[in-house]
CSV table of C-alpha atoms in Angstrom, one decimal:
chain,number,residue,atom,x,y,z
A,642,MET,CA,-3.2,-12.9,-3.0
A,643,ARG,CA,-2.8,-13.4,0.5
A,644,LYS,CA,0.3,-14.6,0.4
A,645,VAL,CA,1.3,-11.9,-1.9
A,646,ARG,CA,-0.2,-9.5,0.6
A,647,TYR,CA,1.9,-11.4,3.2
A,648,TRP,CA,5.1,-10.2,1.8
A,649,LEU,CA,4.1,-7.0,1.3
A,650,VAL,CA,2.8,-6.9,5.5
A,651,ILE,CA,6.6,-7.7,6.3
A,652,LEU,CA,8.4,-6.1,3.0
A,653,LEU,CA,6.4,-3.0,4.9
A,654,SER,CA,6.5,-4.2,8.4
A,655,ILE,CA,9.2,-1.0,9.5
A,656,LEU,CA,7.5,1.8,7.9
A,657,LEU,CA,3.8,0.4,9.0
A,658,VAL,CA,4.5,0.6,12.6
A,659,ALA,CA,6.9,3.4,12.6
A,660,CYS,CA,4.0,5.8,13.8
A,661,ARG,CA,2.9,3.4,15.6
A,662,GLN,CA,2.6,2.0,19.9
A,663,GLN,CA,6.0,-0.2,20.4
A,664,PRO,CA,5.6,-3.7,20.0
A,665,ALA,CA,3.3,-5.3,22.6
A,666,SER,CA,4.3,-8.8,24.4
A,667,VAL,CA,2.3,-11.4,25.1
A,668,THR,CA,4.6,-13.2,26.5
A,669,GLN,CA,5.8,-14.1,30.3
A,670,LYS,CA,9.1,-15.3,31.9
A,671,SER,CA,9.0,-19.0,33.1
A,672,GLN,CA,11.1,-22.2,33.2
A,673,GLN,CA,10.9,-23.0,29.6
A,674,PRO,CA,8.0,-25.1,29.1
A,675,ASP,CA,8.1,-28.4,27.2
A,676,LEU,CA,7.1,-28.4,23.0
A,677,HIS,CA,3.1,-29.0,22.9
A,678,THR,CA,3.4,-26.9,26.0
A,679,LEU,CA,4.5,-24.1,24.2
A,680,GLN,CA,2.8,-24.5,21.2
A,681,THR,CA,-0.2,-24.6,23.2
A,682,GLN,CA,0.7,-21.4,24.6
A,683,THR,CA,1.6,-19.0,22.0
A,684,PHE,CA,-2.0,-20.7,19.8
A,685,GLU,CA,-4.1,-19.1,22.5
A,686,ALA,CA,-1.8,-16.3,23.0
A,687,LEU,CA,-2.0,-15.5,19.3
A,688,TRP,CA,-6.2,-16.3,19.1
A,689,GLN,CA,-6.6,-14.1,22.5
A,690,THR,CA,-4.8,-11.1,21.1
A,691,VAL,CA,-6.6,-10.9,17.4
A,692,ASN,CA,-9.6,-11.2,20.0
A,693,ASP,CA,-8.8,-8.4,21.8
A,694,ASN,CA,-7.6,-6.1,19.6
A,695,PHE,CA,-8.5,-7.0,15.9
A,696,VAL,CA,-10.0,-3.3,14.9
A,697,TYR,CA,-12.7,-5.0,12.9
A,698,GLU,CA,-15.1,-5.7,16.4
A,699,ASP,CA,-17.7,-8.6,14.1
A,700,PHE,CA,-14.4,-9.6,12.6
A,701,GLY,CA,-15.3,-9.1,8.7
A,702,GLY,CA,-18.6,-11.8,9.5
A,703,VAL,CA,-15.7,-14.3,11.0
A,704,ASN,CA,-16.8,-15.8,13.6
A,705,TRP,CA,-13.4,-15.7,15.4
A,706,GLU,CA,-14.8,-18.2,18.6
A,707,ASN,CA,-15.6,-21.3,16.1
A,708,VAL,CA,-12.1,-20.4,14.9
A,709,ARG,CA,-10.1,-21.2,17.4
A,710,GLU,CA,-12.3,-24.3,17.9
A,711,GLN,CA,-11.9,-25.7,14.8
A,712,TYR,CA,-7.8,-25.3,14.6
A,713,ALA,CA,-7.5,-26.0,18.4
A,714,SER,CA,-8.5,-29.8,17.8
A,715,ARG,CA,-5.5,-30.1,15.1
A,716,LEU,CA,-3.1,-29.1,18.5
A,717,GLU,CA,-3.5,-32.3,20.2
A,718,GLU,CA,0.3,-33.5,18.8
A,719,ASP,CA,3.4,-31.8,19.1
A,720,LEU,CA,3.7,-30.5,15.6
A,721,SER,CA,7.0,-29.7,13.7
A,722,ALA,CA,7.8,-26.2,13.6
A,723,GLU,CA,7.0,-26.0,10.1
A,724,ALA,CA,3.6,-27.8,10.9
A,725,PHE,CA,2.8,-25.4,13.1
A,726,ALA,CA,3.7,-22.2,11.8
A,727,GLU,CA,1.6,-23.1,8.5
A,728,LEU,CA,-1.3,-23.9,11.4
A,729,MET,CA,-1.2,-20.3,12.9
A,730,ARG,CA,-1.3,-18.7,8.7
A,731,GLU,CA,-4.5,-21.0,8.4
A,732,MET,CA,-5.9,-20.1,11.5
A,733,VAL,CA,-5.4,-16.1,10.8
A,734,SER,CA,-6.0,-16.0,6.7
A,735,GLU,CA,-9.7,-17.2,8.0
A,736,LEU,CA,-10.1,-12.9,8.8
A,737,PRO,CA,-10.8,-10.8,5.7
A,738,GLU,CA,-8.3,-10.9,3.3
A,739,THR,CA,-8.7,-6.6,3.3
A,740,ALA,CA,-7.6,-6.7,6.6
A,741,VAL,CA,-4.5,-9.0,6.7
A,742,VAL,CA,-3.3,-10.4,9.9
A,743,THR,CA,0.3,-11.5,9.2
A,744,TYR,CA,2.0,-13.9,11.6
A,745,GLN,CA,5.8,-14.5,11.5
A,746,THR,CA,8.1,-17.1,13.2
A,747,ARG,CA,10.6,-16.0,15.3
A,748,GLU,CA,13.5,-16.9,12.9
A,749,GLU,CA,11.6,-15.3,10.1
A,750,ARG,CA,11.4,-12.1,13.0
A,751,ILE,CA,15.0,-12.4,12.9
A,752,GLN,CA,15.8,-12.7,9.6
A,753,GLN,CA,14.0,-9.6,8.6
A,754,ALA,CA,16.3,-7.6,11.4
A,755,LEU,CA,19.2,-8.5,9.9
A,756,ASP,CA,18.1,-8.2,5.9
A,757,ASP,CA,16.2,-4.6,6.9
A,758,THR,CA,18.0,-2.3,4.4
A,759,GLY,CA,16.5,1.2,5.7
A,760,ALA,CA,16.6,3.5,2.4
A,761,ASN,CA,19.8,1.5,0.8
A,762,TYR,CA,20.1,-1.9,-0.4
A,763,GLU,CA,21.7,-3.6,-3.7
A,764,GLY,CA,19.1,-4.3,-6.3
A,765,ILE,CA,17.8,-2.4,-9.9
A,766,GLY,CA,16.0,0.6,-7.6
A,767,ALA,CA,12.4,1.1,-9.0
A,768,PHE,CA,9.3,1.4,-7.0
A,769,VAL,CA,6.8,-1.5,-8.0
A,770,SER,CA,4.1,-3.7,-7.0
A,771,VAL,CA,2.8,-7.3,-8.0
A,772,ARG,CA,-0.3,-8.2,-9.5
A,773,GLU,CA,-1.9,-12.2,-9.8
A,774,ASN,CA,-4.7,-11.8,-11.9
A,775,PRO,CA,-5.5,-11.6,-14.7
A,776,GLU,CA,-1.7,-12.4,-15.8
A,777,ALA,CA,1.8,-13.0,-13.3
A,778,ARG,CA,3.2,-9.7,-13.4
A,779,VAL,CA,5.5,-6.5,-11.5
A,780,ILE,CA,4.3,-3.5,-13.0
A,781,LEU,CA,6.9,-0.6,-13.1
A,782,LEU,CA,5.4,2.2,-11.2
A,783,SER,CA,8.3,4.4,-11.1
A,784,ILE,CA,11.8,4.3,-11.4
A,785,MET,CA,14.6,6.1,-9.7
A,786,PRO,CA,16.8,8.2,-11.4
A,787,ASN,CA,20.2,7.2,-11.9
A,788,SER,CA,19.2,3.9,-11.0
A,789,PRO,CA,20.3,0.3,-12.8
A,790,ALA,CA,16.9,0.5,-14.2
A,791,GLU,CA,17.3,3.7,-15.3
A,792,LYS,CA,20.2,2.8,-17.4
A,793,ALA,CA,18.9,-0.2,-18.6
A,794,GLY,CA,16.0,1.8,-20.2
A,795,LEU,CA,13.4,0.4,-18.1
A,796,GLN,CA,10.1,3.0,-17.8
A,797,PRO,CA,7.2,3.2,-16.3
A,798,HIS,CA,4.4,1.4,-17.0
A,799,ASP,CA,6.5,-1.3,-18.3
A,800,SER,CA,5.5,-4.9,-16.8
A,801,ILE,CA,7.8,-7.4,-15.6
A,802,LEU,CA,7.1,-11.4,-16.9
A,803,ALA,CA,9.7,-13.1,-15.4
A,804,VAL,CA,12.8,-13.0,-13.7
A,805,ASP,CA,16.0,-15.2,-15.2
A,806,GLY,CA,13.6,-17.2,-17.3
A,807,ILE,CA,11.6,-17.8,-14.4
A,808,SER,CA,7.7,-16.5,-14.7
A,809,ILE,CA,6.1,-14.4,-12.6
A,810,ALA,CA,3.4,-17.0,-11.8
A,811,ASP,CA,5.8,-19.9,-10.8
A,812,ILE,CA,7.3,-17.1,-8.6
A,813,LEU,CA,4.5,-16.7,-6.6
A,814,PRO,CA,3.0,-16.8,-4.3
A,815,GLU,CA,6.1,-18.7,-2.2
A,816,GLU,CA,8.3,-15.8,-2.8
A,817,HIS,CA,7.9,-12.4,-3.4
A,818,PRO,CA,9.9,-11.2,-6.8
A,819,VAL,CA,11.3,-8.2,-5.7
A,820,MET,CA,13.5,-10.9,-4.1
A,821,ARG,CA,14.9,-12.9,-7.1
A,822,VAL,CA,15.2,-9.2,-8.4
A,823,ARG,CA,17.1,-8.0,-5.7
A,824,GLY,CA,20.9,-8.9,-5.6
A,825,PRO,CA,24.9,-8.2,-5.1
A,826,ALA,CA,26.3,-4.9,-7.0
A,827,GLY,CA,27.8,-6.0,-10.3
A,828,THR,CA,25.9,-8.9,-10.4
A,829,ASP,CA,23.3,-9.5,-13.7
A,830,VAL,CA,19.7,-10.3,-13.5
A,831,THR,CA,17.7,-10.3,-17.1
A,832,LEU,CA,14.0,-9.4,-17.2
A,833,THR,CA,11.4,-10.2,-19.6
A,834,VAL,CA,9.9,-6.7,-19.9
A,835,ARG,CA,6.4,-5.9,-20.9
A,836,PRO,CA,5.7,-2.1,-22.3
A,837,PRO,CA,2.0,-1.4,-22.2
A,838,GLY,CA,0.8,-2.5,-25.6
A,839,GLY,CA,4.1,-4.2,-26.4
A,840,ILE,CA,6.3,-7.0,-27.3
A,841,PRO,CA,7.8,-8.3,-24.3
A,842,ARG,CA,11.7,-8.1,-24.6
A,843,ASP,CA,14.6,-9.5,-22.5
A,844,VAL,CA,16.9,-6.8,-20.9
A,845,VAL,CA,19.7,-7.8,-19.0
A,846,VAL,CA,19.9,-5.1,-15.8
A,847,THR,CA,23.7,-4.8,-13.6
A,848,ARG,CA,22.6,-4.7,-10.1
A,849,GLY,CA,24.2,-1.6,-8.1
A,850,ALA,CA,24.3,-0.4,-4.9
A,851,VAL,CA,20.8,1.6,-4.6
A,852,THR,CA,19.4,4.7,-1.9
A,853,VAL,CA,16.0,5.1,-2.1
A,854,THR,CA,15.1,8.1,-3.7
A,855,PRO,CA,11.8,9.8,-4.0
A,856,GLY,CA,10.2,11.1,-6.9
A,857,LYS,CA,9.2,14.6,-7.2
A,858,LEU,CA,5.6,15.9,-8.4
A,859,GLN,CA,5.0,15.8,-11.6
A,860,VAL,CA,2.6,18.4,-13.0
A,861,THR,CA,1.3,19.2,-16.5
A,862,ARG,CA,-0.7,21.5,-18.1
A,863,LEU,CA,-3.6,19.7,-19.9
A,864,ALA,CA,-6.5,21.0,-21.9
A,865,ASP,CA,-4.6,24.7,-21.3
A,866,THR,CA,-6.7,25.2,-18.1
A,867,ILE,CA,-6.5,22.4,-16.6
A,868,ALA,CA,-3.5,21.1,-14.0
A,869,TYR,CA,-2.3,17.5,-13.5
A,870,VAL,CA,-0.3,16.5,-10.6
A,871,LEU,CA,1.2,12.8,-10.3
A,872,PHE,CA,2.1,12.1,-6.8
A,873,PRO,CA,5.4,9.7,-6.6
A,874,PRO,CA,4.7,6.5,-4.5
A,875,VAL,CA,7.3,7.8,-1.3
A,876,PRO,CA,7.0,11.9,-0.3
A,877,TYR,CA,9.2,14.1,0.8
A,878,ALA,CA,9.5,16.9,2.7
A,879,ASN,CA,8.4,20.1,0.6
A,880,MET,CA,6.1,18.2,-1.3
A,881,VAL,CA,3.5,20.3,-0.4
A,882,ASN,CA,5.2,23.5,-0.8
A,883,ASP,CA,6.5,22.4,-4.6
A,884,LEU,CA,2.8,21.7,-5.2
A,885,LEU,CA,1.8,24.9,-4.0
A,886,ALA,CA,5.0,27.0,-5.9
A,887,THR,CA,4.0,24.7,-9.2
A,888,LEU,CA,0.2,25.5,-9.5
A,889,ASP,CA,0.9,29.2,-8.3
A,890,ALA,CA,3.5,29.3,-11.6
A,891,LEU,CA,1.2,27.6,-14.0
A,892,ASN,CA,-1.5,30.3,-12.8
A,893,THR,CA,0.5,33.4,-13.7
A,894,GLU,CA,0.8,31.5,-17.5
A,895,ALA,CA,-3.5,30.7,-17.2
A,896,THR,CA,-6.0,30.6,-14.6
A,897,ILE,CA,-6.2,27.2,-13.6
A,898,THR,CA,-10.1,26.0,-13.6
A,899,GLY,CA,-9.9,22.3,-12.5
A,900,LEU,CA,-6.7,20.3,-11.2
A,901,ILE,CA,-6.9,16.3,-11.5
A,902,LEU,CA,-4.6,14.8,-8.6
A,903,ASP,CA,-3.3,11.3,-9.8
A,904,LEU,CA,-2.8,9.2,-6.6
A,905,ARG,CA,-2.8,5.6,-8.9
A,906,ILE,CA,1.6,5.5,-7.7
A,907,ALA,CA,1.1,6.7,-4.2
A,908,THR,CA,1.5,3.3,-1.9
A,909,THR,CA,2.9,5.0,1.1
A,910,SER,CA,1.1,5.8,4.5
A,911,ASN,CA,4.7,7.2,6.3
A,912,GLY,CA,5.4,11.2,5.6
A,913,TRP,CA,2.1,11.6,3.6
A,914,PRO,CA,1.0,15.3,4.1
A,915,ILE,CA,-2.4,14.3,5.0
A,916,ASP,CA,-3.1,17.0,7.4
A,917,ASP,CA,-2.0,19.9,4.7
A,918,LEU,CA,-3.4,18.6,2.0
A,919,LEU,CA,-6.6,18.3,3.6
A,920,SER,CA,-6.6,21.2,5.1
A,921,LEU,CA,-5.6,22.6,1.5
A,922,PHE,CA,-8.8,20.9,-0.3
A,923,GLY,CA,-11.5,20.0,2.5
A,924,ASN,CA,-13.5,21.5,5.0
A,925,GLY,CA,-15.4,20.1,8.6
A,926,ARG,CA,-15.9,16.8,9.5
A,927,LEU,CA,-14.1,14.2,7.4
A,928,GLY,CA,-15.0,10.8,9.0
A,929,GLU,CA,-12.8,9.2,11.8
A,930,ILE,CA,-9.8,7.1,13.1
A,931,TYR,CA,-10.8,4.5,15.2
A,932,THR,CA,-9.6,1.4,17.6
A,933,ARG,CA,-11.7,-0.8,19.2
A,934,THR,CA,-11.5,1.1,22.6
A,935,ASP,CA,-10.9,5.3,20.8
A,936,THR,CA,-12.3,7.3,18.4
A,937,THR,CA,-10.6,10.4,16.6
A,938,PRO,CA,-12.6,12.9,14.5
A,939,ILE,CA,-10.7,14.2,11.9
A,940,THR,CA,-11.9,17.7,11.8
A,941,VAL,CA,-10.0,20.2,9.0
A,942,THR,CA,-11.0,23.6,8.7
A,943,GLY,CA,-9.8,24.5,5.5
A,944,THR,CA,-7.1,27.0,3.8
A,945,ASP,CA,-8.0,28.4,0.5
A,946,THR,CA,-4.7,28.6,-1.0
A,947,LEU,CA,-4.9,29.4,-4.9
A,948,ASN,CA,-8.6,29.1,-4.6
A,949,SER,CA,-8.1,25.4,-3.4
A,950,GLN,CA,-11.5,25.4,-1.7
A,951,GLN,CA,-13.6,26.3,-4.5
A,952,ILE,CA,-11.3,24.8,-7.5
A,953,PRO,CA,-12.9,22.2,-9.5
A,954,LEU,CA,-11.6,18.7,-8.6
A,955,ALA,CA,-10.8,15.0,-9.7
A,956,ILE,CA,-8.8,12.7,-8.0
A,957,ILE,CA,-7.2,9.6,-9.9
A,958,VAL,CA,-7.6,6.3,-7.8
A,959,GLY,CA,-6.2,2.5,-8.2
A,960,PRO,CA,-4.6,-1.5,-6.7
A,961,ASP,CA,-1.4,1.0,-6.0
A,962,THR,CA,-3.3,3.6,-4.0
A,963,SER,CA,-2.8,2.8,-0.4
A,964,GLY,CA,-3.0,4.0,3.2
A,965,THR,CA,-3.3,7.5,4.2
A,966,PRO,CA,-3.9,8.5,0.7
A,967,GLU,CA,-6.4,6.4,0.4
A,968,LEU,CA,-7.7,8.4,3.4
A,969,PHE,CA,-7.5,11.2,1.3
A,970,ALA,CA,-9.3,10.4,-1.4
A,971,ALA,CA,-12.4,8.6,0.4
A,972,ALA,CA,-12.6,11.7,2.7
A,973,LEU,CA,-12.5,14.6,-0.3
A,974,GLN,CA,-15.0,11.9,-1.9
A,975,SER,CA,-17.7,11.5,1.2
A,976,ILE,CA,-17.9,15.7,1.6
A,977,LYS,CA,-18.5,15.7,-2.6
A,978,ARG,CA,-15.4,17.8,-2.9
A,979,ALA,CA,-14.1,15.7,-5.8
A,980,THR,CA,-14.9,13.2,-8.1
A,981,ILE,CA,-12.9,10.0,-7.9
A,982,ILE,CA,-11.7,8.0,-11.2
A,983,GLY,CA,-10.1,5.0,-11.9
A,984,GLN,CA,-10.0,1.3,-10.5
A,985,ASN,CA,-11.3,0.7,-6.5
A,986,THR,CA,-8.6,0.7,-3.8
A,987,THR,CA,-8.1,-2.2,-1.6
A,988,GLY,CA,-8.4,-0.4,1.5
A,989,GLU,CA,-5.1,-1.0,2.9
A,990,LEU,CA,-5.3,1.8,5.4
A,991,GLU,CA,-5.6,0.0,8.5
A,992,GLY,CA,-3.0,0.7,10.8
A,993,PHE,CA,-0.5,-2.1,12.5
A,994,THR,CA,0.4,-3.1,15.7
A,995,PRO,CA,3.0,-5.9,16.5
A,996,PHE,CA,2.7,-8.4,19.1
A,997,PHE,CA,5.2,-10.5,20.5
A,998,LEU,CA,3.8,-14.2,21.7
A,999,PRO,CA,5.6,-16.9,24.0
A,1000,ASP,CA,7.5,-18.4,21.6
A,1001,GLY,CA,9.1,-15.7,20.0
A,1002,SER,CA,7.3,-15.5,17.3
A,1003,ARG,CA,5.6,-11.9,16.3
A,1004,VAL,CA,1.7,-11.3,14.8
A,1005,PHE,CA,1.3,-7.8,13.2
A,1006,VAL,CA,-3.0,-7.1,13.8
A,1007,PRO,CA,-4.7,-4.6,12.6
A,1008,THR,CA,-5.7,-2.3,15.3
A,1009,SER,CA,-7.2,0.9,13.8
A,1010,SER,CA,-9.1,2.2,10.9
A,1011,TYR,CA,-10.7,4.8,9.1
A,1012,ARG,CA,-14.8,5.5,7.9
A,1013,THR,CA,-16.2,8.4,6.7
A,1014,PRO,CA,-18.6,10.6,7.5
A,1015,ASP,CA,-21.3,8.3,6.3
A,1016,LEU,CA,-20.0,5.7,8.0
A,1017,ARG,CA,-18.2,3.5,4.9
A,1018,GLU,CA,-15.3,0.9,6.5
A,1019,ILE,CA,-13.1,1.9,4.0
A,1020,GLY,CA,-10.9,-0.6,5.1
A,1021,LEU,CA,-12.9,-3.2,4.1
A,1022,LEU,CA,-14.0,-1.6,1.3
A,1023,GLY,CA,-11.3,0.7,-0.4
A,1024,VAL,CA,-12.6,3.6,-2.6
A,1025,MET,CA,-14.8,2.9,-4.8
A,1026,PRO,CA,-14.6,5.4,-7.9
A,1027,ASP,CA,-17.6,7.3,-8.6
A,1028,ILE,CA,-16.7,6.7,-12.3
A,1029,PRO,CA,-14.7,3.1,-12.3
A,1030,ILE,CA,-12.2,2.8,-15.3
A,1031,GLN,CA,-10.6,-0.2,-15.4
A,1032,ALA,CA,-7.3,0.7,-16.7
A,1033,ASP,CA,-4.3,-0.5,-14.8
A,1034,TRP,CA,-1.0,1.4,-14.5
A,1035,ASP,CA,0.9,-0.7,-17.3
A,1036,GLU,CA,-2.4,-0.4,-20.1
A,1037,VAL,CA,-2.1,2.9,-20.2
A,1038,THR,CA,0.8,5.8,-20.9
A,1039,ASP,CA,1.8,8.7,-20.7
A,1040,ASP,CA,0.4,9.7,-24.3
A,1041,ASN,CA,-2.4,7.5,-24.2
A,1042,ASP,CA,-4.1,6.8,-20.5
A,1043,PRO,CA,-8.1,6.8,-20.7
A,1044,VAL,CA,-8.3,7.0,-17.1
A,1045,ARG,CA,-6.8,11.1,-17.3
A,1046,ALA,CA,-8.5,11.6,-19.8
A,1047,ALA,CA,-11.6,11.1,-18.0
A,1048,ALA,CA,-10.7,13.3,-15.7
A,1049,VAL,CA,-10.1,16.5,-17.9
A,1050,THR,CA,-13.1,15.1,-19.6
A,1051,VAL,CA,-14.9,15.2,-15.6
A,1052,LEU,CA,-13.5,18.7,-15.3
A,1053,GLN,CA,-14.1,20.5,-19.0
A,1054,PRO,CA,-17.7,21.1,-18.4
A,1055,GLU,CA,-17.0,23.3,-15.2
A,1056,GLN,CA,-15.2,25.5,-17.2
A,1057,GLU,CA,-18.0,26.7,-19.3
């Protein structure tokens, strides 16, 4: 799982650092040292950078001093560039997997800058997630409208088992499967696709030029008086306004007495309207954001809009609920404002800061995190549901979703 997370951090690094401080540098101008000296300086700089900035002061139970001694002994001779990079990655892999530190060589850093596509790329146009267990696969979280994926008939909840005949298990962990799916517009890729509970089939998708298009909130009425809201993978500017307008319209038809917020595919922190949503549904002290040197309390004055402060609330989460959406769920759970249902989240809500090292390489270090009012470390523990249900996104459909059904059951007694 660590190498998959490594690829995810690299793929998302531009978004992750957008709201953080500018990259720090630990390089010094001097004459170019010999290879062994440069490797030693880079090793020491990486170790010290983590030592000074890693958000968890106890390093998640890892003896970081011992780690330095263990790996420094392997620097007695000049190492090849590949061997040195592997040594650096091995060292940071000693830290907890829930707070991954990511190392990039100078060449990888430059290549990422060249490959960065922003909101435009060539591929199939789907939001995806990777699972290694119990079966290696790529899950389609959402399909972009008018995309090659949509034109080929791919659906949310489908899973990709192979790309051009090569299984996802054989692609991982050295390469992210997304890199195999993407390719020049006009070329074909054959995906072995399986719908929930269905039989795998091969689908030929003709790649195209894709502009990342956030999906919209999907709001439906369940059990007559319960509103169900599925949040998209990527937020958009008027998302909260759309939520309120839709709930207002539903209330006009028949009073809504329970609300389900589904965050299972809410994968992105960047631009997520955490302040507005916490004000709608929360009130008071909701935890704190902290670094090694500072702590910022999260205190909210609730706004009761369309009965938002009083309406019984269930929140659905899963392994793809990531970042700020995790904070939102954990905060409301901590004050018993919402019942959390689904699968554990992975605690990927730390804020990352990039640091440049003497040889031009770069390391991403988690430098901030969130804890609840009762001091639960969500970055290490994730959000643990009040009602756990082990049904993944590719095991449910819009018509057969036991997780959503459980949320309805939780809210129905409130209506009696």
